[in-house]
Coordinates of C-alpha atoms and ligand atoms in Angstrom, one line a residue:
X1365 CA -133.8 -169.8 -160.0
X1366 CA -132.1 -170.9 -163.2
X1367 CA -132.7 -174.3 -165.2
X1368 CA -129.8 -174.4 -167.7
X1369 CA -126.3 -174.3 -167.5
X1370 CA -124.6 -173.5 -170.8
X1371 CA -120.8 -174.3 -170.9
X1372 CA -117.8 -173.4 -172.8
X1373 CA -115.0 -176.3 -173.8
X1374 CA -111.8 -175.5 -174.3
X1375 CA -110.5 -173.9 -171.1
X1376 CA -113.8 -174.5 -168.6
X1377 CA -113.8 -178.0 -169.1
X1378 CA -110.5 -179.4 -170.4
X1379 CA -107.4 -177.6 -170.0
X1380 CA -106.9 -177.4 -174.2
X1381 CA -106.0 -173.9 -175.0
X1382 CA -102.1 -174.5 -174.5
X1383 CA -102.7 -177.8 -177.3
X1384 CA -104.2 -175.4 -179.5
X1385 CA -102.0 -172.8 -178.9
X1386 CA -98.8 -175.1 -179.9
X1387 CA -100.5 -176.0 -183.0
X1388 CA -101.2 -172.8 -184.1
X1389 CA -97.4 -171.8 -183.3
X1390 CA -96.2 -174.2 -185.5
X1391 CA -98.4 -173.1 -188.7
X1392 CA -97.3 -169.3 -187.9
X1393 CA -93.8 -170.0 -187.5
X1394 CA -93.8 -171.8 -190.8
X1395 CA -95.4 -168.7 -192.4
X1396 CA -92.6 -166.8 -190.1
X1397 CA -95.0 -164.9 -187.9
X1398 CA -94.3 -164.6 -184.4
X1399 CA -96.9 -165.3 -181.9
X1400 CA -96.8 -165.4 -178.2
X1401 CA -99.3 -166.5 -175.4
X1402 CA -100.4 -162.4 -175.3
X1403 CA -101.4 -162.9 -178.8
X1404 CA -103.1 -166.5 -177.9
X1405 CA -105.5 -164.9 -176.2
X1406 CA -107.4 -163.3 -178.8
X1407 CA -107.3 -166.7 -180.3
X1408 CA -109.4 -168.8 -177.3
X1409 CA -113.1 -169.0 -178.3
X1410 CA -112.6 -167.9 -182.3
X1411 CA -113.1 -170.4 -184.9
X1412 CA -110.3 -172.4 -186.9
X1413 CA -111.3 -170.0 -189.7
X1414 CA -111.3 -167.1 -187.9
X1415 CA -108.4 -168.2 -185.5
X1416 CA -106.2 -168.6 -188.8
X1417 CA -107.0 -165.6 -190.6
X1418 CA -106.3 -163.3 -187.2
X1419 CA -102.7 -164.7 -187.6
X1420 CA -102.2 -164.3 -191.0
X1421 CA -103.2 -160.4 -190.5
X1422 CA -101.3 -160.0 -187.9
X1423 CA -98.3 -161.0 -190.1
X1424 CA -99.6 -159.0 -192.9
X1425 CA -100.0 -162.4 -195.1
X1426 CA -102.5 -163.0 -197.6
X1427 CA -103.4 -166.6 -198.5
X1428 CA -105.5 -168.3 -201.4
X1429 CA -108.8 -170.0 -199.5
X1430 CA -107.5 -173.1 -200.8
X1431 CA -103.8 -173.0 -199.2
X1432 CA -105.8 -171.4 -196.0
X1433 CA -107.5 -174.8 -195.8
X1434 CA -105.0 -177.0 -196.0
X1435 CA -103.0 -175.0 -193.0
X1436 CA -106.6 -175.6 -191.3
X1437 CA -106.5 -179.4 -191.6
X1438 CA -102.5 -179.4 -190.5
X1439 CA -103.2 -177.7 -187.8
X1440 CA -105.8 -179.7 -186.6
X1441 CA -103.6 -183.2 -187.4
X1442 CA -101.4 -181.7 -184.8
X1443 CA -104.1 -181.0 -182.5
X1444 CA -105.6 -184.2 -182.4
X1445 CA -102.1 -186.0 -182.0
X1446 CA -102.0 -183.5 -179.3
X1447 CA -105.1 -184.8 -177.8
X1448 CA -104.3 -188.4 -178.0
X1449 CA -103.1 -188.6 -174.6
X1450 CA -106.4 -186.5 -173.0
X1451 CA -108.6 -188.3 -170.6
X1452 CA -110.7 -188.3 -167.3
X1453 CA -107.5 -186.6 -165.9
X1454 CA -107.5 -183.7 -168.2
X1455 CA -110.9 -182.2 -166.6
X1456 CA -110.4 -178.8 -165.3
X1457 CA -110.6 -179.0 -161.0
X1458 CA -113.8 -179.5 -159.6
X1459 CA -116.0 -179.6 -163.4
X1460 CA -116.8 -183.3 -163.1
X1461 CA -118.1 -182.9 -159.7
X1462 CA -119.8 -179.6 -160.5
X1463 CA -121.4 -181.1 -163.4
X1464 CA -122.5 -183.9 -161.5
X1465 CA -124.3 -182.1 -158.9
X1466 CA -126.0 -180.2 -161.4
X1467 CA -127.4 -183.0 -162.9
X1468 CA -128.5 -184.4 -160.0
X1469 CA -130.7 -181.4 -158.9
X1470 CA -131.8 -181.0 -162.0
X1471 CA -130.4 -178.8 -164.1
X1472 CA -129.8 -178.9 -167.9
X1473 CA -126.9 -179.0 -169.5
X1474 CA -125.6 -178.0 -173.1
X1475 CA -122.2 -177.3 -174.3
X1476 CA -121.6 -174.2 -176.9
X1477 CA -118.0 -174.3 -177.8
X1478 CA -116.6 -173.1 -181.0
X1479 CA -114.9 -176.9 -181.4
X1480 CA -115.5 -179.0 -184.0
X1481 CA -113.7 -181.3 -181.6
X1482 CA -116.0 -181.1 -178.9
X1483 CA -117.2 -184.0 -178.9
X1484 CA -114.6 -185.8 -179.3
X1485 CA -112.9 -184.1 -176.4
X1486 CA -116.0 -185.1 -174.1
X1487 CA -116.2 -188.8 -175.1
X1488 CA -112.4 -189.3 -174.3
X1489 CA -113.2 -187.4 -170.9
X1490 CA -116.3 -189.3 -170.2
X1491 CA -118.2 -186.4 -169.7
X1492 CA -120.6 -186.7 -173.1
X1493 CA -123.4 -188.4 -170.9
X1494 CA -123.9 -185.8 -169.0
X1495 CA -124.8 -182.9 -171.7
X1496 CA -128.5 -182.7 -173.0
X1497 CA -127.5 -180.9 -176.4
X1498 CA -124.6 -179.9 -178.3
X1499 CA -124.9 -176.6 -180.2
X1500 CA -123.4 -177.5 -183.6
X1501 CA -120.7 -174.5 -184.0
X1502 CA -121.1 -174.9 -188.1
X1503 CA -124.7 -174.4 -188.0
X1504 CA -124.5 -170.7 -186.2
X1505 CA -122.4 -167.5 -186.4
X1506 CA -119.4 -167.9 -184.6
X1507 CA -118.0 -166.1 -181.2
X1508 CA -118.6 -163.7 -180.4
X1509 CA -122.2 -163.2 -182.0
X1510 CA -124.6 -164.7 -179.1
X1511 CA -125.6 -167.4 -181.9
X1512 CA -124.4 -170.2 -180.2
X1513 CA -125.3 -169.5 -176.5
X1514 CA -128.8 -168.6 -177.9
X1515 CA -129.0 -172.3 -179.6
X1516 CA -127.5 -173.4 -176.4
X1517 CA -130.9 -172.2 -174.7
X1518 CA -133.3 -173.3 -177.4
X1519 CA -131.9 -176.6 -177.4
X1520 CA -132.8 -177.0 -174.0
X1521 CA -136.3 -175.7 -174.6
X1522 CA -135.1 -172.8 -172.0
X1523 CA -135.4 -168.8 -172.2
X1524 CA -131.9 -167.6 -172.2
X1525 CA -133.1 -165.8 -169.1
X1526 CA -133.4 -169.2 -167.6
X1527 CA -130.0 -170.1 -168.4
X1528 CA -126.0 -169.3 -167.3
X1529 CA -123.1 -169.3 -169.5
X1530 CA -119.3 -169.9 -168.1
X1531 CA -117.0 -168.4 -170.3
X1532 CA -112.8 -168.2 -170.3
X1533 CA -112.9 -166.4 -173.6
X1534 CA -113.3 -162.6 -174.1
X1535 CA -115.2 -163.5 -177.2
X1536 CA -117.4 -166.0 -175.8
X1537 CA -118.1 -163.7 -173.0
X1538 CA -119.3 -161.0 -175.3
X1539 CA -121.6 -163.7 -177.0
X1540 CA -123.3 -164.8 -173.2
X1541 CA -123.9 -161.2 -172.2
X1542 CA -125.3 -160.3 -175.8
X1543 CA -127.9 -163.3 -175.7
X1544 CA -129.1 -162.4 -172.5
X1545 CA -127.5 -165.0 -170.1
X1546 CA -125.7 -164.8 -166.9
X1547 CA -122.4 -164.8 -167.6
X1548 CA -120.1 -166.2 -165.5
X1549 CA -116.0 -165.6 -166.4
X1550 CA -113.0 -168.0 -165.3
X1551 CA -109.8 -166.6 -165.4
X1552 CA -108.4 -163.5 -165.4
X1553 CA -111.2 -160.7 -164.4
X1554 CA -109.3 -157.7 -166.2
X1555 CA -109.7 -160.0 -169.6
X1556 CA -113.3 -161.1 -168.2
X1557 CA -114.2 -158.0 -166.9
X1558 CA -117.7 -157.7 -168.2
X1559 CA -118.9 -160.9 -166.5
X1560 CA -122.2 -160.8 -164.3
X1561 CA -120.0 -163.1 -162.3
X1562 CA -116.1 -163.5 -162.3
X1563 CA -114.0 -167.0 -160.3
X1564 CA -110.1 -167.4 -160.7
X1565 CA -110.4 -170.8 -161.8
X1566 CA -113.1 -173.9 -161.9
X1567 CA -112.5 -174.8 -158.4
X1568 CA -114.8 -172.1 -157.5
X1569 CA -117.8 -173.3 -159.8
X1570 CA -120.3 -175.1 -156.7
X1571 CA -123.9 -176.0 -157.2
X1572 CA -124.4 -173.8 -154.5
X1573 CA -123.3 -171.3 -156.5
X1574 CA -125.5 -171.6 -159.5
X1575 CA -128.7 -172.3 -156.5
X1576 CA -128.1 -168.6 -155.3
X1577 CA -127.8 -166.9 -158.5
X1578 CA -131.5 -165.1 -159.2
Ligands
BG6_1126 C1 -112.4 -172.8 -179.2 C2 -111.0 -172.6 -178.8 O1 -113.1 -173.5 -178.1 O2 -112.5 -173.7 -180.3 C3 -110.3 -172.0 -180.0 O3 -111.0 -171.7 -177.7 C4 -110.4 -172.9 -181.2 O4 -108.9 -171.8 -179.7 C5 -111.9 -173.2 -181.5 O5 -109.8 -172.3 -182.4 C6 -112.1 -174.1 -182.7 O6 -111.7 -175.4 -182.4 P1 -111.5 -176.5 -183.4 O7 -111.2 -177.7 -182.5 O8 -112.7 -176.7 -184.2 O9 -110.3 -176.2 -184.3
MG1127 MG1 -112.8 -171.4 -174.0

């Protein structure tokens, strides 16, 4: 039986991508690149960093670092004033119970998101209490080396074998399955196709679930 569960944020927990999403389309349309929501999804799980620069090669721009972070920090203005409005009504179906339960029998939790946000996001969702560890997303190589997932583990004094990892992000997935976790995808399965496990959406995610997984 597993002892840890190891989540993702943005798009497990909270239902944030399409706030990030709009942010970024207002920095690329001000640089006059186009993106669309096929695009966004090589975005979910990838750093601001990283999540900037993809755009600006996908337009064929080059910035100085300097001009690169001040697009960082407007971006992120915008995000937050998009999170102003987030709350215990913003969880994803069935997460608050499924965390819950874990808890309860015993299980430990840790969050590995790619967000400096995170915990922000969980204390305005009332879900902070319920996580053992953090994994500090500055402090590792980002998604989709298994860095975080693997600090995930350690955090909770676990073997990653011990643990599971629940991914919506084809990166993120990458970074379970290469750190030696059960990986378990939500969302589409074609994207999420290399997932030990794959559910359509949160409302699948049971205790029972994680109980019977070996
Ligand atoms: C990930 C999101 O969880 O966090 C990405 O999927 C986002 O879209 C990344 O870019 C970094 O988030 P933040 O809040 O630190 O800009
Ligand atoms: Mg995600």
């Amino acid at each position: 039986m597993k002892k840890g569960v190891i989540f993702d944020l943005d798009g497990v927990i909270v239902d944030t991508a399409p706030f990030h999403y709009l942010a970024w389309k207002e920095t690329a349309d001000k640089l006059g690149i186009q993106i669309d929501e096929e695009f966004n999804e090589s975005l979910k799980g990838i750093d601001r960093y990283n999540s900037l620069q993809k755009i600006l090669d996908f337009g064929n721009v080059v910035l100085e670092e300097d001009e690169k972070e001040r697009l960082m920090k407007e971006k992120n203005d915008r995000y937050l004033k998009l999170l102003d409005g987030l709350n215990k009504d913003s969880i994803l179906p069935g997460i608050e119970v499924f965390i819950s339960d874990l808890k309860k029998s015993g299980y430990k939790l840790a969050l590995a998101s790619a967000s400096k946000n995170a915990p922000l996001i969980l204390k305005k969702t009332g879900l902070l209490e319920y996580f053992d560890n953090i994994a500090e997303p500055g402090s590792v190589r980002a998604k989709p080396f298994p860095d975080i997932f693997q600090k995930g583990a350690e955090l909770l004094g676990l073997d990653t074998a011990e643990c599971v990892g629940i991914e919506d992000s084809y990166a993120g997935l990458q970074a379970i399955n290469d750190a030696g976790i059960y990986s378990i995808g939500i969302g589409d399965a074609k994207i999420l196709s290399a997932a030990d496990m794959n559910l359509k959406s949160t409302d699948f995610l049971t205790l029972e679930l994680i109980n019977n997984i070996v």
